Every structure is written in structure tokens, then in C-alpha cells.
N, CA, C and O atoms as a DFTB+ gen file, in Angstrom:
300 C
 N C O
     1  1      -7.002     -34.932       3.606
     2  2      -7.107     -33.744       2.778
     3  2      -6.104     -32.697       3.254
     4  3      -5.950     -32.530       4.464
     5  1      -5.361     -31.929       2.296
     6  2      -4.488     -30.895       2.373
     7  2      -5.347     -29.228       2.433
     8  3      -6.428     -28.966       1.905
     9  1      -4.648     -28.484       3.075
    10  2      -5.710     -27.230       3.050
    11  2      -4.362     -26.692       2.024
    12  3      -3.200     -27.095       2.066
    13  1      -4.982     -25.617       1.083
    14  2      -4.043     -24.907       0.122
    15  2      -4.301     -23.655       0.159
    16  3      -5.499     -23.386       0.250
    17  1      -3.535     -22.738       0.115
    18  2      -3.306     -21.126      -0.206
    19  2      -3.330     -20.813      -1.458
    20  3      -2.661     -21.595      -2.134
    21  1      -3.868     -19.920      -2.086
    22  2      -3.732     -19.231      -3.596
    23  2      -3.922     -18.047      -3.676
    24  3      -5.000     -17.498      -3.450
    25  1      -2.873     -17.494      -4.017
    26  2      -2.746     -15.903      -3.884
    27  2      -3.733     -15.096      -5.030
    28  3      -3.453     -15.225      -6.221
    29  1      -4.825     -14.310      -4.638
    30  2      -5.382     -13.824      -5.590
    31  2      -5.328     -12.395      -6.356
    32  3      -5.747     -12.031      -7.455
    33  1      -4.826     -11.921      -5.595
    34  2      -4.177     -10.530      -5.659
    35  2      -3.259      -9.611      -4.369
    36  3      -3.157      -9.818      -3.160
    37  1      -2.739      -8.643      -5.183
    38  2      -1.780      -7.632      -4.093
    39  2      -1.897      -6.463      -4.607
    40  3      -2.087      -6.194      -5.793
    41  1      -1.771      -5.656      -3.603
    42  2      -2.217      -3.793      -4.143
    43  2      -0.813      -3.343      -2.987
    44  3      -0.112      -3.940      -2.170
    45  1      -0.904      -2.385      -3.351
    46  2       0.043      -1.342      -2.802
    47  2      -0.462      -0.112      -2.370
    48  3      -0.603       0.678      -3.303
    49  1      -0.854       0.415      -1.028
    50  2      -1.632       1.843      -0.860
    51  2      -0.503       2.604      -0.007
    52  3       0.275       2.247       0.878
    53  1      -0.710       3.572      -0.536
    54  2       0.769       4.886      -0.219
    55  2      -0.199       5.590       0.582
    56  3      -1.054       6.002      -0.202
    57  1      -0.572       6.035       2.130
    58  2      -0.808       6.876       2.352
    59  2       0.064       8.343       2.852
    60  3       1.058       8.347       3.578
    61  1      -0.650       9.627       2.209
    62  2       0.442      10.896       2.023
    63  2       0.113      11.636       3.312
    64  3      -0.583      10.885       3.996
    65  1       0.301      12.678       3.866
    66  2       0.229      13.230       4.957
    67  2       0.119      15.117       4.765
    68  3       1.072      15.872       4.956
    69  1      -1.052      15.478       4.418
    70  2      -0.772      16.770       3.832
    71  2      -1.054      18.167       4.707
    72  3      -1.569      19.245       4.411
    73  1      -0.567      17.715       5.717
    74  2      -0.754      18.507       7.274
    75  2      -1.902      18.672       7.635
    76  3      -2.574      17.662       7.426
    77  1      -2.631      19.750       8.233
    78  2      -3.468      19.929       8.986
    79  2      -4.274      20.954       8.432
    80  3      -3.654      22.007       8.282
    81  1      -5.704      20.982       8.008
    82  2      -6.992      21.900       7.751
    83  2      -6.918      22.679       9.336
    84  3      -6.459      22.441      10.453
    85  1      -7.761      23.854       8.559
    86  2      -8.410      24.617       8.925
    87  2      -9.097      24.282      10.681
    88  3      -9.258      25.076      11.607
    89  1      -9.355      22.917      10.608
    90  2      -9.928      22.750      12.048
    91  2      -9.100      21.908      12.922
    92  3      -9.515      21.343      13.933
    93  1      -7.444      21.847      12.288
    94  2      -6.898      21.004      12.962
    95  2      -7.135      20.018      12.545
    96  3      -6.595      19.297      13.383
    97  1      -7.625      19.278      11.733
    98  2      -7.715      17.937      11.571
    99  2      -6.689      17.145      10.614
   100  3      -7.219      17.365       9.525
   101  1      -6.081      16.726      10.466
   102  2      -4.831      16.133       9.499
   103  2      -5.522      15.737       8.183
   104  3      -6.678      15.363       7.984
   105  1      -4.795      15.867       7.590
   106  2      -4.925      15.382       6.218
   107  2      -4.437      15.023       5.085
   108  3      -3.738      15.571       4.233
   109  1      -5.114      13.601       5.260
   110  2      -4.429      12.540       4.888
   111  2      -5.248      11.842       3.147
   112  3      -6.468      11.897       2.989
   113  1      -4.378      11.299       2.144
   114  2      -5.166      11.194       0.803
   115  2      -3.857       9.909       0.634
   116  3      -2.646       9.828       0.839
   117  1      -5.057       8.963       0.097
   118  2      -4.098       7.780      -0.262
   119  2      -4.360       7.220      -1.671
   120  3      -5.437       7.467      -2.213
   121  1      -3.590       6.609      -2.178
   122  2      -3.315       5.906      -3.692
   123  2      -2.718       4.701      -3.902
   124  3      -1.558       4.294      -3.843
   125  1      -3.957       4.143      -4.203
   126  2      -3.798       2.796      -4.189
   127  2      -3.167       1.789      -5.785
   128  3      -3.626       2.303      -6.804
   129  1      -2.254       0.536      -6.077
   130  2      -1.553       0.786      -7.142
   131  2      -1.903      -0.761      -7.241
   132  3      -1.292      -1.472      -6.443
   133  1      -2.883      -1.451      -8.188
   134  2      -3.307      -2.793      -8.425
   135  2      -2.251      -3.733      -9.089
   136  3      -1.272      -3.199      -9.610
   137  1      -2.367      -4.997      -9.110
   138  2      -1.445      -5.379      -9.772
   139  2      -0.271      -5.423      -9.446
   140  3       0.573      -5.177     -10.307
   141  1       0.112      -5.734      -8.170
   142  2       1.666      -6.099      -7.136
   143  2       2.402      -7.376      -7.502
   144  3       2.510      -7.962      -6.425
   145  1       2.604      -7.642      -7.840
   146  2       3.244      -8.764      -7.787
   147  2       3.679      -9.697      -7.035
   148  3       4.866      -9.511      -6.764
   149  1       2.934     -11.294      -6.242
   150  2       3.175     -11.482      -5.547
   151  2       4.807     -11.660      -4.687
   152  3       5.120     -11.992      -3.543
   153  1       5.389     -11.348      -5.615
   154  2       6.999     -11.700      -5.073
   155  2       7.584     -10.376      -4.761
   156  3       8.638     -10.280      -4.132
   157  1       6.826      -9.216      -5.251
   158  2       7.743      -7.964      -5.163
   159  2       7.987      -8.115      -3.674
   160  3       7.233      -8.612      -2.838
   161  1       9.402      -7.495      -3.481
   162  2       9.925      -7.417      -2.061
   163  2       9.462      -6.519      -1.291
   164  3       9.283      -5.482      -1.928
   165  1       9.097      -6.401       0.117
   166  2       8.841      -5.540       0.853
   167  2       9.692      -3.900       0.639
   168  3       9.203      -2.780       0.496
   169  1      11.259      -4.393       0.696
   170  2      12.123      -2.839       0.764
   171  2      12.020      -2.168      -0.939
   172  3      12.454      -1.018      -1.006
   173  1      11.603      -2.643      -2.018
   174  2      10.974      -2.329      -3.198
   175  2       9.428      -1.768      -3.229
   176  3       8.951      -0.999      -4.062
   177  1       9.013      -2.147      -2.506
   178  2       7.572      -0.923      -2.730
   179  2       7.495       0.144      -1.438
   180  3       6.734       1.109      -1.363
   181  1       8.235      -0.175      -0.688
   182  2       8.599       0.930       0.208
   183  2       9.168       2.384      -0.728
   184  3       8.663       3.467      -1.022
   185  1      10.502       1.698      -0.982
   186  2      11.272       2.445      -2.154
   187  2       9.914       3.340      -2.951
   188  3       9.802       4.565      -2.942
   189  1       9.030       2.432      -3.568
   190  2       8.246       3.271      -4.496
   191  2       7.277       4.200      -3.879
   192  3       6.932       5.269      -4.384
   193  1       6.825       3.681      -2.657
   194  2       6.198       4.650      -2.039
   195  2       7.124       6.181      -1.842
   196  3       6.838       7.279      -2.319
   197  1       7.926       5.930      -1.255
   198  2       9.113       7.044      -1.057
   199  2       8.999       7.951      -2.054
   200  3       8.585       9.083      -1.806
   201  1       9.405       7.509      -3.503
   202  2       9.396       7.615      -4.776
   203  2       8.231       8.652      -4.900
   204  3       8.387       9.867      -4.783
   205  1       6.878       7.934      -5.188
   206  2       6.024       8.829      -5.672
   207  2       5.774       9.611      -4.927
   208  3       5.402      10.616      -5.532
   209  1       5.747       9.876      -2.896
   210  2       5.981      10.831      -2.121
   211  2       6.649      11.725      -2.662
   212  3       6.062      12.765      -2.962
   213  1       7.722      11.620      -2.876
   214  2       8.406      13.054      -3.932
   215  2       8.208      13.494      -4.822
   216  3       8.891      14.470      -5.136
   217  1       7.241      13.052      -5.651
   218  2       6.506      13.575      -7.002
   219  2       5.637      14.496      -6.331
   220  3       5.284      15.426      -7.056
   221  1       5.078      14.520      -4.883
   222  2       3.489      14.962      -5.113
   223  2       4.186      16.043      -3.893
   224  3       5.299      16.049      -3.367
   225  1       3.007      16.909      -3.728
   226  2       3.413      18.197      -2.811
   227  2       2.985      18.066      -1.333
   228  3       2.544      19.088      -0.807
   229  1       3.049      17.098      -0.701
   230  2       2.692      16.652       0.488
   231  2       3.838      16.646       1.216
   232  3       4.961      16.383       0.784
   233  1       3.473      17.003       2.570
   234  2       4.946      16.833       3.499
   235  2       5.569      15.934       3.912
   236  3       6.768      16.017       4.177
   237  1       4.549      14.420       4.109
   238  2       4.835      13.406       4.783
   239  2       4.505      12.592       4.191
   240  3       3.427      12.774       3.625
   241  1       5.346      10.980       3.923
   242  2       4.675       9.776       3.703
   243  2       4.426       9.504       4.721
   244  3       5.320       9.563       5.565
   245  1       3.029       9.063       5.114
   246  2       2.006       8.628       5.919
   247  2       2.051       7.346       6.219
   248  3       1.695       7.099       7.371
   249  1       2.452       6.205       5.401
   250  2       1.900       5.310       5.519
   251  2       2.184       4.126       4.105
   252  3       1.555       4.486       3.110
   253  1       2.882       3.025       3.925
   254  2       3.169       2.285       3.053
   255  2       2.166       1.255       3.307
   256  3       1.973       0.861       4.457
   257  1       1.607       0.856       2.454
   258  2       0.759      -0.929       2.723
   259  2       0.881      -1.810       1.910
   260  3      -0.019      -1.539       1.115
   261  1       1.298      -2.559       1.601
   262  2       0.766      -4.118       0.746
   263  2      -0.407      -4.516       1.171
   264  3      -0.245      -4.870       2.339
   265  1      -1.437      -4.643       0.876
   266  2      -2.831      -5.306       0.579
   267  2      -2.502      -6.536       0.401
   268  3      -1.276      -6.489       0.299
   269  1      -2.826      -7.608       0.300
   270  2      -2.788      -9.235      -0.147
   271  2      -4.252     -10.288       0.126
   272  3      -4.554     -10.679       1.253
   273  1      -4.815     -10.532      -0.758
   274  2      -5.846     -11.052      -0.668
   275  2      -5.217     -12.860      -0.755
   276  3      -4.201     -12.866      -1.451
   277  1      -5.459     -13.844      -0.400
   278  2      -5.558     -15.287      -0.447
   279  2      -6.880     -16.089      -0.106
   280  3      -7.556     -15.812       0.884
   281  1      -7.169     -16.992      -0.898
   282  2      -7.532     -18.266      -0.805
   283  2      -7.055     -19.631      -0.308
   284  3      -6.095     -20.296      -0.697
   285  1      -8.237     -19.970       0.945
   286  2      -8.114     -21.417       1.403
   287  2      -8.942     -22.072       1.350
   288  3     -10.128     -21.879       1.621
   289  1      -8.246     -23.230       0.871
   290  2      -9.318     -24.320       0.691
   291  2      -8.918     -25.472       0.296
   292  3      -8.028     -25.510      -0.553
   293  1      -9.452     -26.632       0.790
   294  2      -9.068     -27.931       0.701
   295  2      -8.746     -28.421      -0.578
   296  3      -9.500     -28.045      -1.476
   297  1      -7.618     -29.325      -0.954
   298  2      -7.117     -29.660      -2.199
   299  2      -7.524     -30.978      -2.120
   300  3      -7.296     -31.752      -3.050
């Protein structure tokens, strides 16, 4: 028996960096984007993270992620 991979989904979460409250504590708000495509390239959703970082009024991108969920199981 062969074990097999099957990609079931990919997300994309941008976390933003919107300095520091009142008690010192950082603050941080993330947005998550369904529907990745398993082939999109790593330096392409970076790019988009970047991207929508400059739409929004936050100081810092925080944080880029690809999410990737898979399945294993014997074929």
C-alpha cells in the first residue's frame, strides 16, 4: 500500500501591527483570505500581504502566513 497526500485547502493570514495600547500591550489584528491556491508562490502572497498592509492604517506588517491543510491516507 502507498500512503497519499491531498491538499484540502490554503488560507493566507496577514498579521498587522498597530502599536501599542494604553497599557503597553501591542496590538496586533489579523485577516485571514480563503481560497489560496495550492500553487500560489510563496514571494506572491508575501507581495499581497505587503499590498493590503498599505491599504490599512497600521504601522507594521506583523506577520505573513500560508495556512495549508492536507490529507493522508493509504491509496
Amino acid at each position: 500500500m502507498m500512503v497519499e497526500r491531498m491538499h484540502n485547502y490554503s488560507k493566507l493570514r496577514i498579521t498587522l501591527d498597530f502599536g501599542m495600547d494604553e497599557n503597553e500591550k501591542e496590538i496586533l489584528k489579523a485577516k485571514t483570505f480563503s481560497n489560496v491556491k495550492e500553487d500560489a508562490e510563496d514571494e506572491a502572497l508575501y507581495e499581497v500581504g505587503t499590498v493590503f498592509a498599505g491599504l490599512t492604517t497600521c504601522e507594521t506588517l506583523f506577520d505573513v502566513e500560508r495556512i495549508s491543510s492536507n490529507s493522508i491516507f493509504y491509496a
